[in-house]
């Protein structure tokens, strides 16, 4: 192949069953939205893993800088009262 | 000819179309323009292999000699193959592959949509599975044909050359014979003239969107259903059947 194909990157999120959260599956290349959905389908749901797909241009993802880790996340470490671990779970509640 | 023989021929025809398409699609493995398309084309190849297996298995049952789908796939010679000629043509480039697949998958989408209502329950259930696959193959390849046709000067030229080269092979998809007419009368096989109209409408729309033109020529190739093939089928079978020919009954 003489010319390099340089399609934009897209992040792929798949939903395993209706109502479940979309989970990041990986990254694909595509030139437009339709191609992105098809490429995501062909790359990440070949073994029946999904019921629905989201594709998002990678450039639209705003990511935090790992160097800011301490500033962003450490302050929550010693505040266990923010965790709902002191409640008694109702019997039969599964999806919590 | 009995109905059972007619149905055998019908399954062989549809099964061979799937098998030979699978072979041509699998040739794109590691050769597609981008990795994602590589996966897309090999996915399609696997869909076709699955369909070929179901149809040839059913044909084997109808033949009643304990024939398996493998026997039918690997131990028949060219004149015994009944695929339409378009499926065996080698892909000159990516545009050729996309235009060819769009022509054939669109036909298969309408065919299997109709066959879901077949009075033969095996054909109906194979069709119910195949129509979902064909719908995706049609959508995926249509998008590519539009992108290529309505793309750069070079992609448009290549797509138009593919349309010109492939068009004379499309009419064969809609050919029918006495055997099939017998099955159509009983609601087992599909009404091809109806499917031809739907196909023609879809193709015309796609060509318009893709800025491509259908050739006006009236000449059409034919012969696949009688076992008269292009030179390419022999090369396909030589490679595809090598292992079973060299090591009969090999298992692993």
Coordinates of C-alpha atoms in Angstrom, one line a residue:
Chain A
X1 CA 0.0 0.0 0.0
X2 CA 1.5 3.3 -1.1
X3 CA -0.6 5.7 0.8
X4 CA -1.2 5.7 4.6
X5 CA -4.8 5.9 5.5
X6 CA -5.2 8.3 8.4
X7 CA -8.8 8.1 9.6
X8 CA -9.8 9.8 12.9
X9 CA -10.0 7.7 16.1
X10 CA -13.2 6.9 17.8
X11 CA -13.8 5.5 21.3
X12 CA -16.3 2.6 21.5
X13 CA -18.7 1.9 24.3
X14 CA -20.8 -1.2 24.4
X15 CA -23.8 -2.1 26.4
X16 CA -24.0 -5.8 27.3
X17 CA -27.7 -5.9 28.1
X18 CA -30.6 -3.4 28.0
X19 CA -30.4 -1.0 30.9
X20 CA -26.8 -1.7 31.8
X21 CA -24.0 0.9 31.8
X22 CA -22.1 1.5 28.6
X23 CA -18.5 0.2 29.1
X24 CA -15.5 1.3 27.2
X25 CA -14.5 -1.4 24.7
X26 CA -11.7 0.1 22.8
X27 CA -10.7 2.4 20.0
X28 CA -11.3 2.2 16.2
X29 CA -10.6 4.3 13.1
X30 CA -13.3 5.6 10.8
X31 CA -13.9 8.5 8.5
X32 CA -17.5 9.2 9.5
X33 CA -20.2 8.3 12.0
X34 CA -21.8 5.5 10.0
X35 CA -18.4 3.9 9.4
X36 CA -17.5 4.3 13.0
X37 CA -20.6 2.4 14.2
X38 CA -20.0 -0.4 11.6
X39 CA -16.3 -0.7 12.5
X40 CA -17.2 -0.7 16.2
X41 CA -19.7 -3.4 15.6
X42 CA -17.3 -5.5 13.5
X43 CA -14.4 -5.1 15.9
X44 CA -16.0 -5.4 19.4
X45 CA -19.3 -7.2 19.1
X46 CA -18.4 -10.2 16.8
X47 CA -19.2 -12.7 19.5
X48 CA -22.5 -11.3 20.5
X49 CA -21.2 -9.1 23.3
X50 CA -23.6 -6.2 22.8
X51 CA -27.1 -4.9 22.5
X52 CA -26.1 -1.3 21.7
X53 CA -23.0 0.7 20.8
X54 CA -21.9 4.3 21.4
X55 CA -19.1 5.8 19.3
X56 CA -17.5 9.1 20.3
X57 CA -14.7 10.9 18.4
X58 CA -11.6 10.5 20.6
X59 CA -10.9 14.2 20.3
X60 CA -14.2 14.9 22.1
X61 CA -13.1 13.0 25.2
X62 CA -11.6 15.4 27.8
X63 CA -9.3 13.5 30.0
X64 CA -7.8 14.5 33.4
X65 CA -4.0 14.6 33.7
X66 CA -2.6 11.7 35.7
X67 CA -0.3 14.2 37.3
X68 CA -3.3 15.8 38.9
X69 CA -4.2 12.6 40.6
X70 CA -3.4 13.8 44.1
X71 CA -5.3 17.0 43.8
X72 CA -8.3 15.4 42.3
X73 CA -8.7 12.1 44.1
X74 CA -6.8 12.0 47.4
X75 CA -9.0 14.4 49.3
X76 CA -11.8 11.8 49.3
X77 CA -9.6 9.1 50.8
X78 CA -10.3 9.8 54.4
X79 CA -14.0 10.6 54.2
X80 CA -15.5 7.2 54.6
X81 CA -18.8 8.8 55.5
X82 CA -19.3 9.5 51.8
X83 CA -19.5 5.8 51.2
X84 CA -23.0 4.2 51.7
X85 CA -21.4 1.3 53.6
X86 CA -23.2 2.0 56.9
X87 CA -26.6 1.1 55.6
X88 CA -28.3 -2.3 55.9
X89 CA -29.1 -3.6 52.4
X90 CA -32.7 -4.4 51.9
X91 CA -33.2 -8.1 51.3
X92 CA -33.5 -9.2 47.7
X93 CA -31.9 -6.0 46.3
X94 CA -29.4 -7.3 43.8
X95 CA -28.3 -4.5 41.5
X96 CA -26.7 -2.4 44.2
Chain B
X1 CA -37.8 -34.7 -11.4
X2 CA -39.2 -35.1 -7.9
X3 CA -39.8 -32.3 -5.5
X4 CA -37.0 -33.6 -3.3
X5 CA -34.5 -33.4 -6.2
X6 CA -35.6 -29.9 -7.1
X7 CA -35.2 -28.8 -3.5
X8 CA -31.7 -30.4 -3.5
X9 CA -30.7 -28.4 -6.5
X10 CA -32.1 -25.2 -5.0
X11 CA -30.1 -25.7 -1.8
X12 CA -27.0 -26.5 -3.8
X13 CA -27.4 -23.3 -5.8
X14 CA -27.9 -21.1 -2.7
X15 CA -25.3 -23.0 -0.7
X16 CA -22.6 -22.7 -3.5
X17 CA -23.3 -19.0 -3.8
X18 CA -22.6 -18.6 -0.1
X19 CA -19.5 -20.8 -0.2
X20 CA -17.8 -19.1 -3.1
X21 CA -18.6 -15.7 -1.7
X22 CA -17.0 -16.8 1.5
X23 CA -13.9 -17.8 -0.3
X24 CA -13.5 -14.5 -2.2
X25 CA -14.2 -12.5 1.0
X26 CA -11.7 -14.5 3.0
X27 CA -9.0 -13.5 0.5
X28 CA -9.2 -10.0 2.0
X29 CA -8.0 -11.2 5.3
X30 CA -4.8 -9.1 6.0
X31 CA -5.3 -7.3 2.7
X32 CA -8.1 -4.8 3.4
X33 CA -7.3 -1.1 3.4
X34 CA -7.6 -0.7 7.2
X35 CA -7.7 -3.2 10.0
X36 CA -11.3 -2.5 10.9
X37 CA -12.4 -3.3 7.3
X38 CA -10.3 -6.5 7.4
X39 CA -12.4 -7.6 10.3
X40 CA -15.6 -6.5 8.6
X41 CA -14.8 -8.6 5.5
X42 CA -13.7 -11.7 7.4
X43 CA -16.9 -11.4 9.5
X44 CA -18.9 -11.5 6.3
X45 CA -16.9 -14.5 5.1
X46 CA -17.7 -16.3 8.3
X47 CA -21.4 -15.5 7.9
X48 CA -21.3 -16.9 4.4
X49 CA -19.5 -20.1 5.6
X50 CA -22.2 -20.6 8.2
X51 CA -24.9 -20.2 5.6
X52 CA -23.2 -22.5 3.2
X53 CA -22.9 -25.1 5.9
X54 CA -26.6 -25.0 6.7
X55 CA -27.7 -25.2 3.1
X56 CA -25.2 -27.9 2.0
X57 CA -26.1 -29.9 5.1
X58 CA -29.8 -29.7 4.2
X59 CA -28.9 -30.7 0.6
X60 CA -26.9 -33.6 2.0
X61 CA -29.9 -34.8 4.0
X62 CA -32.2 -34.5 0.9
X63 CA -29.7 -36.5 -1.2
X64 CA -30.2 -39.3 1.4
X65 CA -26.8 -41.0 0.8
X66 CA -25.3 -39.9 4.1
X67 CA -23.6 -36.9 2.4
X68 CA -22.3 -34.2 4.7
X69 CA -21.8 -30.5 4.0
X70 CA -18.1 -31.2 3.8
X71 CA -18.6 -33.9 1.2
X72 CA -20.5 -31.5 -0.9
X73 CA -18.1 -28.6 -0.4
X74 CA -14.9 -30.4 -1.0
X75 CA -15.7 -33.4 -3.3
X76 CA -17.5 -31.9 -6.2
X77 CA -15.9 -30.7 -9.3
X78 CA -16.5 -27.4 -11.2
X79 CA -19.3 -28.7 -13.4
X80 CA -21.2 -29.8 -10.3
X81 CA -21.0 -26.4 -8.7
X82 CA -24.1 -24.3 -9.2
X83 CA -23.1 -20.8 -8.0
X84 CA -23.8 -17.7 -10.0
X85 CA -20.8 -16.5 -12.0
X86 CA -20.6 -13.1 -10.3
X87 CA -19.5 -14.8 -7.0
X88 CA -16.4 -16.4 -8.4
X89 CA -15.0 -13.3 -10.1
X90 CA -11.6 -12.2 -8.6
X91 CA -11.6 -8.8 -6.9
X92 CA -9.5 -6.4 -9.1
X93 CA -9.4 -3.9 -6.2
X94 CA -11.4 -2.8 -3.1
X95 CA -14.0 -0.9 -5.2
X96 CA -14.6 -4.1 -7.2
X97 CA -15.1 -6.1 -4.0
X98 CA -17.5 -3.5 -2.6
X99 CA -19.6 -3.1 -5.8
X100 CA -19.8 -6.9 -6.3
X101 CA -20.8 -7.5 -2.7
X102 CA -23.4 -4.7 -2.8
X103 CA -25.0 -6.2 -5.9
X104 CA -25.1 -9.7 -4.4
X105 CA -25.9 -8.9 -0.8
X106 CA -28.8 -6.7 -1.9
X107 CA -30.1 -9.6 -4.0
X108 CA -29.7 -11.9 -1.0
X109 CA -31.4 -9.5 1.4
X110 CA -34.6 -9.4 -0.8
X111 CA -34.3 -13.1 -1.6
X112 CA -34.0 -14.3 2.0
X113 CA -36.7 -11.8 3.1
X114 CA -39.0 -13.6 0.8
X115 CA -37.8 -17.0 1.8
X116 CA -38.7 -16.4 5.4
X117 CA -42.2 -17.2 4.3
X118 CA -41.1 -20.4 2.5
X119 CA -43.5 -23.4 3.0
X120 CA -40.4 -25.5 3.6
X121 CA -39.6 -25.0 7.3
X122 CA -35.8 -25.6 6.9
X123 CA -35.5 -23.1 4.1
X124 CA -37.6 -20.6 6.2
X125 CA -35.4 -20.9 9.3
X126 CA -32.2 -20.6 7.3
X127 CA -33.7 -17.5 5.6
X128 CA -34.6 -16.0 9.0
X129 CA -31.0 -16.2 10.1
X130 CA -29.5 -15.2 6.7
X131 CA -31.7 -12.1 6.2
X132 CA -30.2 -10.4 9.3
X133 CA -26.7 -11.0 8.0
X134 CA -27.5 -10.0 4.4
X135 CA -29.1 -6.8 5.7
X136 CA -25.9 -5.8 7.4
X137 CA -23.7 -6.8 4.4
X138 CA -26.0 -4.7 2.2
X139 CA -25.8 -1.7 4.4
X140 CA -22.0 -1.9 4.9
X141 CA -21.2 -2.3 1.2
X142 CA -23.8 0.3 0.1
X143 CA -22.1 2.8 2.3
X144 CA -18.7 2.0 0.8
X145 CA -20.0 2.2 -2.8
X146 CA -21.5 5.6 -2.0
X147 CA -18.3 6.8 -0.4
X148 CA -16.1 5.5 -3.2
X149 CA -18.4 6.7 -6.0
X150 CA -19.0 10.1 -4.4
X151 CA -15.4 10.4 -3.3
X152 CA -12.2 11.4 -5.2
X153 CA -11.8 11.2 -8.9
X154 CA -9.8 8.0 -8.6
X155 CA -12.3 6.3 -6.3
X156 CA -15.1 7.3 -8.6
X157 CA -13.2 5.9 -11.6
X158 CA -12.5 2.6 -9.9
X159 CA -16.1 2.2 -8.6
X160 CA -17.4 3.0 -12.1
X161 CA -15.1 0.5 -13.7
X162 CA -16.3 -2.1 -11.2
X163 CA -19.9 -1.3 -12.0
X164 CA -19.2 -1.6 -15.8
X165 CA -17.4 -4.9 -15.4
X166 CA -19.9 -6.5 -13.0
X167 CA -23.1 -5.4 -14.5
X168 CA -23.2 -8.1 -17.2
X169 CA -23.1 -10.7 -14.4
X170 CA -26.1 -9.4 -12.4
X171 CA -28.9 -10.8 -14.6
X172 CA -27.9 -14.3 -13.8
X173 CA -28.9 -13.8 -10.2
X174 CA -32.6 -13.6 -11.4
X175 CA -32.5 -16.5 -13.8
X176 CA -34.9 -19.4 -13.1
X177 CA -35.5 -22.8 -14.5
X178 CA -38.2 -25.5 -14.6
X179 CA -36.9 -27.0 -11.4
X180 CA -37.2 -23.8 -9.5
X181 CA -40.5 -23.0 -11.1
X182 CA -41.8 -26.2 -9.6
X183 CA -40.7 -25.1 -6.1
X184 CA -42.0 -21.5 -6.6
X185 CA -45.4 -22.9 -7.5
X186 CA -45.5 -24.7 -4.1
X187 CA -44.3 -21.6 -2.2
X188 CA -40.9 -23.2 -1.4
X189 CA -38.7 -21.0 -3.6
X190 CA -39.1 -17.2 -3.9
X191 CA -40.8 -15.3 -6.7
X192 CA -37.7 -13.9 -8.5
X193 CA -39.4 -11.3 -10.8
X194 CA -40.7 -9.5 -7.7
X195 CA -37.3 -9.6 -6.1
X196 CA -35.7 -8.3 -9.3
X197 CA -37.9 -5.2 -9.2
X198 CA -37.0 -4.4 -5.6
X199 CA -33.4 -5.0 -6.3
X200 CA -33.4 -2.8 -9.4
X201 CA -35.0 0.0 -7.4
X202 CA -32.5 -0.2 -4.6
X203 CA -29.5 -0.4 -7.0
X204 CA -30.8 2.6 -9.0
X205 CA -31.1 4.7 -5.8
X206 CA -27.6 3.7 -4.7
X207 CA -26.0 4.5 -8.0
X208 CA -27.6 7.9 -7.9
X209 CA -26.3 8.6 -4.4
X210 CA -22.9 7.3 -5.5
X211 CA -22.7 9.4 -8.7
X212 CA -22.3 6.2 -10.7
X213 CA -24.0 5.1 -13.9
X214 CA -25.4 1.7 -14.8
X215 CA -24.2 0.6 -18.3
X216 CA -26.8 0.3 -21.0
X217 CA -25.4 -2.9 -22.5
X218 CA -27.8 -5.8 -22.9
X219 CA -25.4 -8.6 -22.9
X220 CA -25.4 -10.9 -19.9
X221 CA -23.2 -13.8 -18.9
X222 CA -24.8 -17.0 -17.8
X223 CA -24.0 -20.6 -17.2
X224 CA -23.4 -21.1 -13.4
X225 CA -26.7 -22.9 -12.9
X226 CA -25.8 -25.4 -15.6
X227 CA -22.3 -25.9 -14.2
X228 CA -20.6 -23.9 -16.9
X229 CA -18.2 -21.6 -15.1
X230 CA -15.6 -19.0 -15.7
X231 CA -11.9 -20.1 -15.5
X232 CA -11.7 -18.7 -12.0
X233 CA -13.8 -21.4 -10.2
X234 CA -11.2 -24.1 -11.0
X235 CA -8.5 -22.1 -9.3
X236 CA -10.8 -21.5 -6.3
X237 CA -11.6 -25.2 -5.9
X238 CA -7.9 -26.2 -6.4
X239 CA -7.0 -24.2 -3.3
X240 CA -10.1 -24.8 -1.3
X241 CA -10.3 -28.5 -1.8
X242 CA -6.6 -29.2 -1.6
X243 CA -6.5 -30.8 1.8
X244 CA -9.5 -33.1 1.3
X245 CA -8.1 -34.1 -2.1
X246 CA -4.6 -34.8 -0.9
X247 CA -5.6 -36.4 2.4
X248 CA -9.1 -37.8 2.0
X249 CA -11.0 -38.2 5.2
X250 CA -8.4 -36.2 7.1
X251 CA -9.6 -35.1 10.5
X252 CA -8.0 -32.9 13.2

